[in-house]
């Protein structure tokens, strides 16, 4: 940390005042900022994690695995749950608010100098500034490697300022269609554009047509591509506690996760393969077991209380909600749900609720603090339009809605809070 006095109130106000997306997407601004900071991202190796769902979990798994192999590892994830400082971690430990504010305060004059050289009306976005701050933080902490989760897409995402050694594509689904394209093929191309010439790629389970498309894109760039289900395989009984992974170079048996959700096994397998590709060899099996078992994923099927059983899950699109429901079916053995939910306007709320509603006795339609959140009234209307289903209550206050759900829950019911990471963040702040 620097010697000058940092006013955290001023730093948070500065960050909050930055535009989210700016006037146009592109890498020109972040490249200029990174250059002005001395291109900190060139001080260490990087792994780029792209995709629709599973990015944060996979990033955390890779970080833990490489840390267990003796490396100092940075990890950049988004969004955060309580504080923006959580987005940058070293050896799985998030930066403190004081560390975060110090870095931002020091790069702020550089940001303002770069902005003076941009075109009229152009300014650096919040995500670009946060990305630059994380890249500098990792350099100053002496990281050997940093695992970088992409934000929006890949081709024009600020994280693509890095030149990654390994690329992970977790999944592909419809998201941000107004920016990334309105087909899964268009979205795949946007995300896969971050794969460099000669890259090393590990990809999650994709539909056959998407798998063929990605294989072709990689071949055109002379990039090696390893697919989950082909070169990388998970062997598991969905109800068993342990599972095995056949990676690129080795076989890893009797693996267990502390995080819930069958889909996390796939994310862990991708992480194992990414670690192998990065190191170019088989990993130490005992260290793999320890690292995966020790990895926590806040906000992903996270147990908040046991009486009643309350689970926070940040599923925020239809594929994610489907995976969550499949996992809960295995974990809860037909226990019914009382759900507190908020969904953003740009998500497919009806499709998300199609997966959720049949499992619920009661739904509390609420509204997170995001300006993009559907109103509680509108969300309740969408539930009602599905036809015969759970009883619906409207409560725009998330904390009040959760407390009501707690009071109503019987011994055979589970309180689930889901639909938006912002909702999880709002309630986590209230619990902290």
Short mmCIF file of C-alpha atoms in Angstrom, two decimals:
data_model
loop_
_atom_site.label_atom_id
_atom_site.label_comp_id
_atom_site.label_asym_id
_atom_site.label_seq_id
_atom_site.Cartn_x
_atom_site.Cartn_y
_atom_site.Cartn_z
CA UNK A 1 0.00 0.00 0.00
CA UNK A 2 1.09 3.57 -0.61
CA UNK A 3 1.96 6.14 2.05
CA UNK A 4 -0.55 8.78 0.98
CA UNK A 5 -3.82 9.08 2.86
CA UNK A 6 -6.75 7.55 1.02
CA UNK A 7 -10.29 8.77 1.65
CA UNK A 8 -12.41 5.62 1.16
CA UNK A 9 -15.65 7.60 0.96
CA UNK A 10 -14.22 9.60 -1.94
CA UNK A 11 -12.94 6.45 -3.69
CA UNK A 12 -16.29 4.65 -3.43
CA UNK A 13 -18.08 7.77 -4.71
CA UNK A 14 -15.65 7.90 -7.65
CA UNK A 15 -16.25 4.23 -8.54
CA UNK A 16 -20.02 4.59 -8.19
CA UNK A 17 -19.93 7.60 -10.52
CA UNK A 18 -18.27 5.75 -13.40
CA UNK A 19 -20.40 4.65 -16.34
CA UNK A 20 -21.17 0.96 -16.53
CA UNK A 21 -20.85 0.37 -20.29
CA UNK A 22 -19.79 3.68 -21.84
CA UNK A 23 -20.78 4.89 -25.29
CA UNK A 24 -19.34 1.89 -27.13
CA UNK A 25 -17.70 -1.46 -26.49
CA UNK A 26 -14.06 -1.90 -27.45
CA UNK A 27 -10.53 -2.54 -26.24
CA UNK A 28 -8.98 0.79 -27.21
CA UNK A 29 -9.63 2.49 -23.87
CA UNK A 30 -8.45 -0.38 -21.65
CA UNK A 31 -5.33 -0.85 -23.78
CA UNK A 32 -4.43 2.80 -23.34
CA UNK A 33 -5.02 2.63 -19.61
CA UNK A 34 -3.03 -0.59 -19.22
CA UNK A 35 -0.16 0.92 -21.23
CA UNK A 36 -0.19 4.04 -19.06
CA UNK A 37 0.09 1.78 -16.00
CA UNK A 38 3.05 -0.07 -17.51
CA UNK A 39 1.04 -3.03 -18.84
CA UNK A 40 0.91 -4.85 -15.48
CA UNK A 41 -0.81 -7.85 -17.11
CA UNK A 42 2.50 -8.73 -18.80
CA UNK A 43 4.20 -9.34 -15.44
CA UNK A 44 2.59 -12.78 -15.01
CA UNK A 45 0.92 -15.57 -17.00
CA UNK A 46 -2.87 -15.59 -17.40
CA UNK A 47 -5.77 -17.98 -17.87
CA UNK A 48 -8.93 -16.52 -19.41
CA UNK A 49 -12.30 -17.94 -18.33
CA UNK A 50 -15.17 -17.22 -20.72
CA UNK A 51 -18.71 -18.49 -21.11
CA UNK A 52 -22.33 -17.94 -20.09
CA UNK A 53 -22.63 -19.86 -16.82
CA UNK A 54 -20.04 -21.33 -14.46
CA UNK A 55 -17.27 -18.76 -14.98
CA UNK A 56 -16.84 -17.63 -11.36
CA UNK A 57 -16.92 -21.16 -9.95
CA UNK A 58 -14.43 -22.41 -12.54
CA UNK A 59 -12.16 -19.43 -11.91
CA UNK A 60 -12.11 -20.16 -8.18
CA UNK A 61 -11.43 -23.86 -8.75
CA UNK A 62 -8.50 -23.11 -11.09
CA UNK A 63 -7.09 -20.62 -8.61
CA UNK A 64 -7.24 -23.17 -5.78
CA UNK A 65 -5.67 -25.90 -7.91
CA UNK A 66 -2.73 -23.79 -9.07
CA UNK A 67 -2.22 -22.44 -5.57
CA UNK A 68 -1.99 -26.05 -4.31
CA UNK A 69 0.78 -26.65 -6.84
CA UNK A 70 2.92 -23.97 -5.17
CA UNK A 71 2.11 -20.91 -7.28
CA UNK A 72 1.03 -17.45 -6.15
CA UNK A 73 -2.30 -17.03 -7.93
CA UNK A 74 -4.45 -14.00 -8.65
CA UNK A 75 -8.12 -14.39 -9.49
CA UNK A 76 -10.48 -11.79 -10.93
CA UNK A 77 -14.21 -12.54 -10.68
CA UNK A 78 -17.45 -10.65 -11.21
CA UNK A 79 -19.89 -9.65 -10.02
CA UNK A 80 -19.24 -9.27 -6.29
CA UNK A 81 -21.68 -10.03 -3.47
CA UNK A 82 -20.89 -7.48 -0.76
CA UNK A 83 -17.88 -5.36 -1.76
CA UNK A 84 -16.14 -4.58 -5.06
CA UNK A 85 -12.90 -5.54 -3.31
CA UNK A 86 -14.03 -9.19 -3.49
CA UNK A 87 -13.46 -9.20 -7.24
CA UNK A 88 -9.67 -9.39 -6.88
CA UNK A 89 -8.17 -12.24 -4.90
CA UNK A 90 -4.66 -13.52 -4.28
CA UNK A 91 -4.35 -17.15 -3.20
CA UNK A 92 -8.14 -17.25 -2.74
CA UNK A 93 -8.13 -14.33 -0.28
CA UNK A 94 -10.09 -11.25 -1.46
CA UNK A 95 -8.49 -7.83 -1.28
CA UNK A 96 -9.56 -5.79 1.72
CA UNK A 97 -11.58 -2.64 1.18
CA UNK A 98 -8.49 -0.65 2.21
CA UNK A 99 -6.29 -2.42 -0.36
CA UNK A 100 -8.88 -1.93 -3.06
CA UNK A 101 -9.35 1.76 -2.30
CA UNK A 102 -5.58 2.28 -2.26
CA UNK A 103 -5.14 0.81 -5.75
CA UNK A 104 -8.08 2.73 -7.19
CA UNK A 105 -6.92 5.99 -5.62
CA UNK A 106 -3.47 5.54 -7.18
CA UNK A 107 -4.70 4.75 -10.68
CA UNK A 108 -7.38 7.48 -10.69
CA UNK A 109 -4.99 10.24 -11.89
CA UNK A 110 -3.80 7.90 -14.67
CA UNK A 111 -7.42 7.21 -15.66
CA UNK A 112 -8.15 10.92 -15.87
CA UNK A 113 -5.03 11.56 -17.94
CA UNK A 114 -5.96 8.79 -20.40
CA UNK A 115 -9.52 10.13 -20.65
CA UNK A 116 -8.23 13.53 -21.72
CA UNK A 117 -6.75 11.83 -24.77
CA UNK A 118 -9.93 10.00 -25.76
CA UNK A 119 -12.48 11.16 -28.28
CA UNK A 120 -15.29 13.55 -27.42
CA UNK A 121 -17.78 11.97 -25.02
CA UNK A 122 -15.53 8.97 -24.42
CA UNK A 123 -14.64 7.85 -20.92
CA UNK A 124 -13.35 4.73 -19.22
CA UNK A 125 -16.08 2.51 -17.81
CA UNK A 126 -16.35 1.18 -14.29
CA UNK A 127 -15.49 -2.34 -15.43
CA UNK A 128 -12.43 -1.11 -17.31
CA UNK A 129 -11.15 0.75 -14.25
CA UNK A 130 -11.83 -2.24 -11.97
CA UNK A 131 -10.08 -4.58 -14.42
CA UNK A 132 -7.02 -2.33 -14.60
CA UNK A 133 -6.95 -2.07 -10.80
CA UNK A 134 -7.01 -5.86 -10.46
CA UNK A 135 -4.26 -6.37 -13.05
CA UNK A 136 -2.05 -3.90 -11.21
CA UNK A 137 -2.89 -5.47 -7.85
CA UNK A 138 -1.76 -8.89 -9.10
CA UNK A 139 1.56 -7.47 -10.32
CA UNK A 140 2.21 -5.69 -7.03
CA UNK A 141 1.41 -8.87 -5.09
CA UNK A 142 3.94 -10.86 -7.13
CA UNK A 143 1.51 -13.29 -8.71
CA UNK A 144 2.93 -16.05 -10.91
CA UNK A 145 -0.36 -16.44 -12.75
CA UNK A 146 -3.77 -14.79 -12.71
CA UNK A 147 -7.08 -16.44 -13.58
CA UNK A 148 -9.25 -13.81 -15.24
CA UNK A 149 -13.03 -14.17 -15.57
CA UNK A 150 -14.44 -12.33 -18.57
CA UNK A 151 -17.25 -9.88 -18.01
CA UNK A 152 -19.33 -9.36 -21.15
CA UNK A 153 -18.59 -11.58 -24.15
CA UNK A 154 -14.93 -11.87 -25.05
CA UNK A 155 -13.98 -10.09 -28.25
CA UNK A 156 -14.56 -6.59 -26.86
CA UNK A 157 -14.50 -7.38 -23.15
CA UNK A 158 -11.99 -5.36 -21.11
CA UNK A 159 -10.41 -8.56 -19.79
CA UNK A 160 -9.25 -9.36 -23.33
CA UNK A 161 -6.41 -6.88 -22.82
CA UNK A 162 -4.53 -9.93 -21.49
CA UNK A 163 -2.66 -12.39 -23.73
CA UNK A 164 -3.79 -15.61 -22.10
CA UNK A 165 -1.86 -18.87 -22.01
CA UNK A 166 -4.95 -21.06 -21.50
CA UNK A 167 -8.57 -20.34 -22.34
CA UNK A 168 -11.64 -21.95 -20.73
CA UNK A 169 -15.09 -21.78 -22.34
CA UNK A 170 -17.53 -23.00 -19.71
CA UNK A 171 -20.87 -22.91 -21.53
CA UNK A 172 -22.84 -21.03 -24.19
CA UNK A 173 -26.38 -19.69 -23.82
CA UNK A 174 -28.43 -16.70 -24.88
CA UNK A 175 -27.41 -13.61 -22.89
CA UNK A 176 -26.98 -9.90 -23.57
CA UNK A 177 -28.37 -10.54 -27.03
CA UNK A 178 -28.54 -6.81 -27.81
CA UNK A 179 -24.73 -6.70 -27.56
CA UNK A 180 -23.48 -10.21 -28.31
CA UNK A 181 -25.91 -11.41 -30.98
CA UNK A 182 -29.30 -13.11 -30.95
CA UNK A 183 -28.16 -16.69 -31.64
CA UNK A 184 -25.97 -19.06 -29.64
CA UNK A 185 -23.62 -19.26 -32.64
CA UNK A 186 -23.13 -15.49 -32.66
CA UNK A 187 -22.50 -15.52 -28.91
CA UNK A 188 -20.02 -18.39 -29.26
CA UNK A 189 -18.07 -16.40 -31.86
CA UNK A 190 -17.97 -13.32 -29.63
CA UNK A 191 -16.63 -15.31 -26.68
CA UNK A 192 -14.28 -17.51 -28.71
CA UNK A 193 -12.75 -14.42 -30.30
CA UNK A 194 -10.64 -14.14 -27.14
CA UNK A 195 -8.83 -17.36 -28.10
CA UNK A 196 -5.41 -16.35 -29.49
CA UNK A 197 -3.40 -17.93 -32.28
CA UNK A 198 -1.92 -21.16 -30.92
CA UNK A 199 -4.16 -21.11 -27.84
CA UNK A 200 -4.92 -24.01 -25.54
CA UNK A 201 -8.66 -24.32 -24.96
CA UNK A 202 -10.78 -26.46 -22.67
CA UNK A 203 -14.53 -26.32 -23.30
CA UNK A 204 -17.54 -27.41 -21.27
CA UNK A 205 -20.44 -29.49 -22.53
CA UNK A 206 -21.75 -27.92 -25.74
CA UNK A 207 -24.46 -28.95 -28.16
CA UNK A 208 -23.01 -30.91 -31.13
CA UNK A 209 -23.38 -28.01 -33.59
CA UNK A 210 -21.73 -25.57 -31.19
CA UNK A 211 -18.96 -28.06 -30.45
CA UNK A 212 -18.26 -28.42 -34.18
CA UNK A 213 -18.27 -24.64 -34.60
CA UNK A 214 -15.79 -24.16 -31.75
CA UNK A 215 -13.57 -26.95 -33.08
CA UNK A 216 -13.48 -25.19 -36.46
CA UNK A 217 -12.72 -21.80 -34.90
CA UNK A 218 -9.86 -23.31 -32.91
CA UNK A 219 -8.46 -25.14 -35.94
CA UNK A 220 -8.41 -21.88 -37.90
CA UNK A 221 -6.25 -20.36 -35.14
CA UNK A 222 -4.10 -23.48 -34.72
CA UNK A 223 -5.39 -23.69 -31.15
CA UNK A 224 -5.67 -27.04 -29.35
CA UNK A 225 -9.18 -27.72 -28.06
CA UNK A 226 -10.19 -30.22 -25.39
CA UNK A 227 -13.90 -30.91 -24.86
CA UNK A 228 -15.67 -32.04 -21.70
CA UNK A 229 -17.17 -35.43 -22.49
CA UNK A 230 -14.43 -36.30 -24.96
CA UNK A 231 -10.83 -35.55 -23.97
CA UNK A 232 -11.93 -34.54 -20.45
CA UNK A 233 -14.42 -36.79 -18.67
CA UNK A 234 -16.32 -36.77 -15.36
CA UNK A 235 -17.24 -40.17 -13.97
CA UNK A 236 -19.87 -39.97 -11.26
CA UNK A 237 -23.07 -41.30 -9.83
CA UNK A 238 -25.10 -38.08 -9.35
CA UNK A 239 -26.05 -39.19 -5.83
CA UNK A 240 -22.56 -40.30 -4.78
CA UNK A 241 -20.40 -38.02 -2.67
CA UNK A 242 -17.25 -38.52 -4.73
CA UNK A 243 -16.42 -38.47 -8.43
CA UNK A 244 -13.49 -39.06 -10.77
CA UNK A 245 -12.03 -36.87 -13.50
CA UNK A 246 -10.06 -38.07 -16.50
CA UNK A 247 -8.08 -35.00 -17.44
CA UNK A 248 -5.80 -34.16 -20.34
CA UNK A 249 -2.76 -35.83 -18.73
CA UNK A 250 -3.94 -37.70 -15.64
CA UNK A 251 -6.77 -39.43 -13.81
CA UNK A 252 -7.96 -38.03 -10.48
CA UNK A 253 -10.09 -40.24 -8.26
CA UNK A 254 -12.25 -39.88 -5.16
CA UNK A 255 -12.73 -36.12 -5.59
CA UNK A 256 -15.21 -34.34 -3.34
CA UNK A 257 -16.52 -30.77 -3.30
CA UNK A 258 -17.79 -28.75 -0.37
CA UNK A 259 -20.02 -26.78 -2.75
CA UNK A 260 -23.44 -28.16 -3.67
CA UNK A 261 -24.66 -28.76 -7.21
CA UNK A 262 -23.95 -31.55 -9.66
CA UNK A 263 -22.93 -28.98 -12.28
CA UNK A 264 -20.00 -27.96 -10.07
CA UNK A 265 -18.36 -31.28 -10.89
CA UNK A 266 -18.20 -30.24 -14.53
CA UNK A 267 -16.73 -26.87 -13.52
CA UNK A 268 -14.15 -28.66 -11.37
CA UNK A 269 -13.22 -30.95 -14.27
CA UNK A 270 -12.69 -27.93 -16.54
CA UNK A 271 -10.50 -26.42 -13.84
CA UNK A 272 -8.40 -29.58 -13.57
CA UNK A 273 -7.89 -29.64 -17.34
CA UNK A 274 -7.01 -25.93 -17.39
CA UNK A 275 -4.46 -26.48 -14.62
CA UNK A 276 -2.93 -29.38 -16.56
CA UNK A 277 -2.73 -27.35 -19.76
CA UNK A 278 -1.15 -24.44 -17.92
CA UNK A 279 1.52 -26.59 -16.27
CA UNK A 280 1.86 -28.94 -19.25
CA UNK A 281 1.72 -32.03 -17.06
CA UNK A 282 -0.35 -34.16 -14.72
CA UNK A 283 -1.20 -32.50 -11.40
CA UNK A 284 -0.46 -33.94 -7.97
CA UNK A 285 -3.59 -35.99 -7.24
CA UNK A 286 -3.54 -35.54 -3.47
CA UNK A 287 -3.21 -31.77 -3.84
CA UNK A 288 -6.07 -31.76 -6.37
CA UNK A 289 -8.32 -33.54 -3.86
CA UNK A 290 -7.42 -31.10 -1.10
CA UNK A 291 -7.79 -27.99 -3.27
CA UNK A 292 -11.20 -28.90 -4.69
CA UNK A 293 -12.52 -29.91 -1.27
CA UNK A 294 -11.39 -26.59 0.21
CA UNK A 295 -12.88 -24.33 -2.47
CA UNK A 296 -15.94 -22.32 -1.50
CA UNK A 297 -18.22 -20.54 -3.99
CA UNK A 298 -20.20 -17.74 -2.30
CA UNK A 299 -23.73 -17.29 -3.61
CA UNK A 300 -23.88 -20.59 -5.49
CA UNK A 301 -26.18 -23.08 -3.69
CA UNK A 302 -24.76 -21.62 -0.48
CA UNK A 303 -26.36 -22.82 2.76
CA UNK A 304 -27.13 -19.77 4.91
CA UNK A 305 -28.98 -21.48 7.75
CA UNK A 306 -30.15 -24.97 8.69
CA UNK A 307 -33.30 -24.23 10.74
CA UNK A 308 -35.03 -23.63 8.47
CA UNK A 309 -32.72 -24.77 5.68
CA UNK A 310 -32.07 -21.63 3.61
CA UNK A 311 -30.07 -21.67 0.40
CA UNK A 312 -28.80 -18.67 -1.56
CA UNK A 313 -28.26 -19.31 -5.26
CA UNK A 314 -27.41 -16.68 -7.84
CA UNK A 315 -28.90 -18.44 -10.87
CA UNK A 316 -29.81 -15.56 -13.14
CA UNK A 317 -30.78 -17.12 -16.46
CA UNK A 318 -32.82 -20.08 -17.70
CA UNK A 319 -29.98 -22.63 -18.15
CA UNK A 320 -28.63 -21.75 -14.71
CA UNK A 321 -32.05 -22.12 -13.10
CA UNK A 322 -32.55 -25.49 -14.78
CA UNK A 323 -29.20 -26.72 -13.43
CA UNK A 324 -30.05 -25.44 -9.95
CA UNK A 325 -33.40 -27.24 -9.92
CA UNK A 326 -31.80 -30.48 -11.14
CA UNK A 327 -29.22 -30.22 -8.35
CA UNK A 328 -31.83 -29.46 -5.69
CA UNK A 329 -33.89 -32.46 -6.83
CA UNK A 330 -30.87 -34.66 -6.05
CA UNK A 331 -29.90 -32.90 -2.81
CA UNK A 332 -33.29 -32.29 -1.20
CA UNK A 333 -35.14 -35.49 -2.15
CA UNK A 334 -38.51 -33.97 -2.97
CA UNK A 335 -38.56 -31.33 -0.21
CA UNK A 336 -40.68 -28.39 -1.35
CA UNK A 337 -39.49 -24.82 -1.77
CA UNK A 338 -40.55 -21.43 -0.49
CA UNK A 339 -38.75 -19.12 -2.87
CA UNK A 340 -37.78 -15.47 -2.66
CA UNK A 341 -36.96 -14.27 -6.15
CA UNK A 342 -36.00 -11.19 -8.13
CA UNK A 343 -35.15 -11.25 -11.85
CA UNK A 344 -33.61 -8.60 -14.09
CA UNK A 345 -35.60 -7.16 -16.99
CA UNK A 346 -33.13 -8.39 -19.63
CA UNK A 347 -33.44 -12.04 -18.54
CA UNK A 348 -35.98 -14.60 -19.77
CA UNK A 349 -38.10 -14.54 -16.62
CA UNK A 350 -40.90 -16.80 -17.94
CA UNK A 351 -38.43 -19.52 -18.93
CA UNK A 352 -36.62 -19.25 -15.57
CA UNK A 353 -39.92 -19.59 -13.74
CA UNK A 354 -40.98 -22.59 -15.83
CA UNK A 355 -38.09 -24.48 -14.25
CA UNK A 356 -38.63 -23.06 -10.76
CA UNK A 357 -42.37 -22.78 -10.13
CA UNK A 358 -43.33 -26.51 -10.19
CA UNK A 359 -40.97 -27.11 -7.23
CA UNK A 360 -42.46 -24.31 -5.11
CA UNK A 361 -45.30 -24.16 -2.63
CA UNK A 362 -44.93 -20.40 -2.24
CA UNK A 363 -43.11 -17.69 -4.22
CA UNK A 364 -42.32 -14.28 -2.79
CA UNK A 365 -41.90 -11.90 -5.73
CA UNK A 366 -39.50 -9.18 -4.63
CA UNK A 367 -37.23 -6.55 -6.19
CA UNK A 368 -33.45 -6.25 -5.86
CA UNK A 369 -31.65 -2.92 -5.73
CA UNK A 370 -30.56 -3.20 -9.38
CA UNK A 371 -32.15 -0.54 -11.61
CA UNK A 372 -32.63 -3.37 -14.12
CA UNK A 373 -34.79 -5.45 -11.76
CA UNK A 374 -38.35 -6.30 -12.71
CA UNK A 375 -40.85 -4.79 -10.30
CA UNK A 376 -42.24 -7.22 -7.74
CA UNK A 377 -45.72 -6.67 -9.22
CA UNK A 378 -44.57 -7.51 -12.76
CA UNK A 379 -42.70 -10.58 -11.58
CA UNK A 380 -45.83 -11.80 -9.75
CA UNK A 381 -47.84 -11.30 -12.97
CA UNK A 382 -45.40 -13.51 -14.88
CA UNK A 383 -45.75 -16.26 -12.26
CA UNK A 384 -49.53 -16.01 -12.45
CA UNK A 385 -49.45 -16.27 -16.26
CA UNK A 386 -47.85 -19.71 -15.97
CA UNK A 387 -51.21 -21.04 -14.83
CA UNK A 388 -51.83 -23.32 -11.85
CA UNK A 389 -48.83 -23.07 -9.62
CA UNK A 390 -47.53 -21.90 -6.25
CA UNK A 391 -49.16 -19.29 -4.07
CA UNK A 392 -47.61 -15.88 -4.83
CA UNK A 393 -46.98 -13.03 -2.42
CA UNK A 394 -45.68 -9.61 -3.45
CA UNK A 395 -43.12 -7.89 -1.23
CA UNK A 396 -40.76 -5.37 -2.88
CA UNK A 397 -38.48 -5.42 0.19
CA UNK A 398 -36.11 -8.43 -0.12
CA UNK A 399 -35.30 -8.60 3.60
CA UNK A 400 -38.97 -8.50 4.56
CA UNK A 401 -39.75 -11.16 1.94
CA UNK A 402 -37.02 -13.46 3.26
CA UNK A 403 -38.18 -13.05 6.87
CA UNK A 404 -41.73 -13.91 5.81
CA UNK A 405 -40.45 -17.01 4.03
CA UNK A 406 -38.56 -18.00 7.20
CA UNK A 407 -41.69 -17.67 9.32
CA UNK A 408 -43.79 -19.77 6.94
CA UNK A 409 -41.29 -22.57 6.35
CA UNK A 410 -42.22 -25.95 7.82
CA UNK A 411 -39.70 -28.68 8.66
CA UNK A 412 -40.15 -30.17 5.19
CA UNK A 413 -39.74 -26.91 3.29
CA UNK A 414 -36.58 -25.15 2.14
CA UNK A 415 -36.21 -21.39 1.73
CA UNK A 416 -34.51 -20.64 -1.59
CA UNK A 417 -33.33 -17.15 -2.49
CA UNK A 418 -32.54 -16.92 -6.20
CA UNK A 419 -32.94 -15.21 -9.59
CA UNK A 420 -30.34 -12.45 -9.30
CA UNK A 421 -26.87 -12.04 -7.84
CA UNK A 422 -27.88 -8.50 -6.90
CA UNK A 423 -30.64 -9.96 -4.72
CA UNK A 424 -28.08 -12.23 -3.04
CA UNK A 425 -25.82 -9.21 -2.56
CA UNK A 426 -28.61 -7.13 -1.04
CA UNK A 427 -29.42 -9.82 1.51
CA UNK A 428 -25.77 -10.66 2.26
CA UNK A 429 -25.14 -7.02 3.13
CA UNK A 430 -28.05 -7.19 5.54
CA UNK A 431 -26.63 -10.33 7.14
CA UNK A 432 -23.07 -9.03 7.51
#
